[in-house]
Amino acid sequence: MKITKAVIPAAGLGTRVLPATKVMPKEMLPIVDKPAIQYIVEEAAASGITDILIITNRGKGFIEDHFDKAPVLEGILERDKRDDLLSTIKDLDKLANIHYIRQIDTLGLGHAISKAKSFVCGEPFAVLYGDDVVVGGDKPATKELIDAYGTYGKGVLGIKPVTKEAIRNYSSVKVDNIEGNIYKCTDMIEKPQTDEEVLSLYSILGRCVLPPEIFDILAHTKPGAKNEIQLTDAMRELAITEGMTAVEYTGTRYDIGNKFGIMQAAIEIGLNHPEIGTTLREYLKNFAKTL
Ligand code: UTP
């Protein structure tokens, strides 16, 4: 079955980036000149997704406005013949059909995903975490996962290795290599706290493709780490009962939900930016001499 639907959970509180996220959703923080969520919606569209559900909550109206028309601004840019700028804002509403639903209570990522049940309507769907931006790679990361779903017919996790120190803040997955960057996943744990709990240094980072059966599992998933309903706990049940596939996607992932990730994304994406890349490279080289 062709996967054309995606869910972007963007209802988290963004406490790791306060005070910036007191009013501004972290998904709207800019990486050079585009809000993070635009990179994510563009990745979904480039992966063949036609319908996106963004899960929001209070104060996230900026996201809806960003993917809407801006008649006054567009009119002024048209009048002034600023086609270069106009083209950057004009067709954002055409990237995909974007739908919105509010997660009234912030009870965790698993709870947020459960809100997508009627949107998904019994089809397999992609999940792109609203604070994980992935750029570059052989194909868009979501497309790599969708292709693996087509080949292996099971839910797919987007994974990357993380350091031993970092794994406690992430999930850890038990994987066996199938071929190349494709693995079979039979178990996982969210935020392992002891060395014994660490299943591998591979972690689920920001992308997955799920079968609709996940909603029945989420309906009985109890709060786990951080006392939140964790998507990882529901996917663990799926991995144990049905099996899952994991793909080490080829793009570079930036966690814009933390301060360091925001800086990394700004610098690395900035270095490839056609307008400021060269200037930024020179600046960084000179500045590095003063460190
Ligand atoms: P995170 O745990 O990284 O987001 O969730 P957070 O809760 O905003 O993080 P803190 O406050 O800095 O620790 C991963 C993804 O799940 C979404 C977030 O928006 C993010 O995209 N999320 C998380 C929800 O949509 N709802 C929730 O209840 C929790």
GROMACS .gro file of C-alpha atoms and ligand atoms in nm, residues 9-17 26-27 55 60 103 105-109 111-112 128-132 191 226 228 255 257, ligand 1:
model
   60
    9PRO     CA    1   0.379   1.561   1.662
   10ALA     CA    2   0.453   1.919   1.762
   11ALA     CA    3   0.268   1.955   2.091
   12GLY     CA    4   0.564   1.920   2.329
   13LEU     CA    5   0.640   2.199   2.574
   14GLY     CA    6   0.998   2.250   2.458
   15THR     CA    7   1.123   2.301   2.812
   16ARG     CA    8   1.486   2.233   2.712
   17VAL     CA    9   1.485   2.551   2.505
   26LYS     CA   10   1.033   2.521   1.912
   27GLU     CA   11   0.923   2.386   1.573
   55ILE     CA   12  -0.044   1.776   1.633
   60LYS     CA   13   0.121   2.685   1.832
  103GLN     CA   14  -0.342   1.749   2.199
  105ASP     CA   15  -0.319   1.749   2.764
  106THR     CA   16   0.056   1.706   2.713
  107LEU     CA   17   0.070   1.342   2.819
  108GLY     CA   18   0.356   1.225   2.597
  109LEU     CA   19   0.448   1.140   2.239
  111HIS     CA   20  -0.061   1.005   2.355
  112ALA     CA   21  -0.004   1.267   2.083
  128LEU     CA   22   0.822   1.280   1.165
  129TYR     CA   23   0.904   1.417   1.512
  130GLY     CA   24   0.855   1.793   1.505
  131ASP     CA   25   1.191   1.868   1.665
  132ASP     CA   26   1.410   1.642   1.451
  191LYS     CA   27   1.560   0.605   2.831
  226LYS     CA   28   0.901   1.070   3.255
  228GLU     CA   29   0.449   1.007   2.985
  255ASP     CA   30   1.779   1.778   1.739
  257GLY     CA   31   1.469   2.042   2.083
  292UTP     P1   32   1.020   1.565   2.329
  292UTP     O1   33   1.010   1.495   2.460
  292UTP     O2   34   1.152   1.578   2.265
  292UTP     O3   35   0.954   1.710   2.334
  292UTP     O4   36   0.917   1.493   2.230
  292UTP     P2   37   0.922   1.805   2.455
  292UTP     O5   38   0.825   1.740   2.549
  292UTP     O6   39   0.882   1.934   2.394
  292UTP     O7   40   1.066   1.816   2.523
  292UTP     P3   41   1.118   1.899   2.647
  292UTP     O8   42   1.000   1.968   2.716
  292UTP     O9   43   1.216   1.998   2.593
  292UTP    O10   44   1.186   1.796   2.733
  292UTP     C1   45   0.946   1.449   2.098
  292UTP     C2   46   0.840   1.499   2.003
  292UTP    O11   47   0.710   1.468   2.050
  292UTP     C3   48   0.629   1.585   2.061
  292UTP     C4   49   0.726   1.700   2.070
  292UTP    O12   50   0.666   1.819   2.018
  292UTP     C5   51   0.843   1.651   1.985
  292UTP    O13   52   0.821   1.678   1.849
  292UTP     N1   53   0.540   1.570   2.179
  292UTP     C6   54   0.593   1.535   2.299
  292UTP     C7   55   0.405   1.589   2.164
  292UTP    O14   56   0.356   1.621   2.053
  292UTP     N2   57   0.324   1.574   2.272
  292UTP     C8   58   0.373   1.539   2.395
  292UTP    O15   59   0.292   1.524   2.491
  292UTP     C9   60   0.511   1.521   2.407
   0.00000   0.00000   0.00000
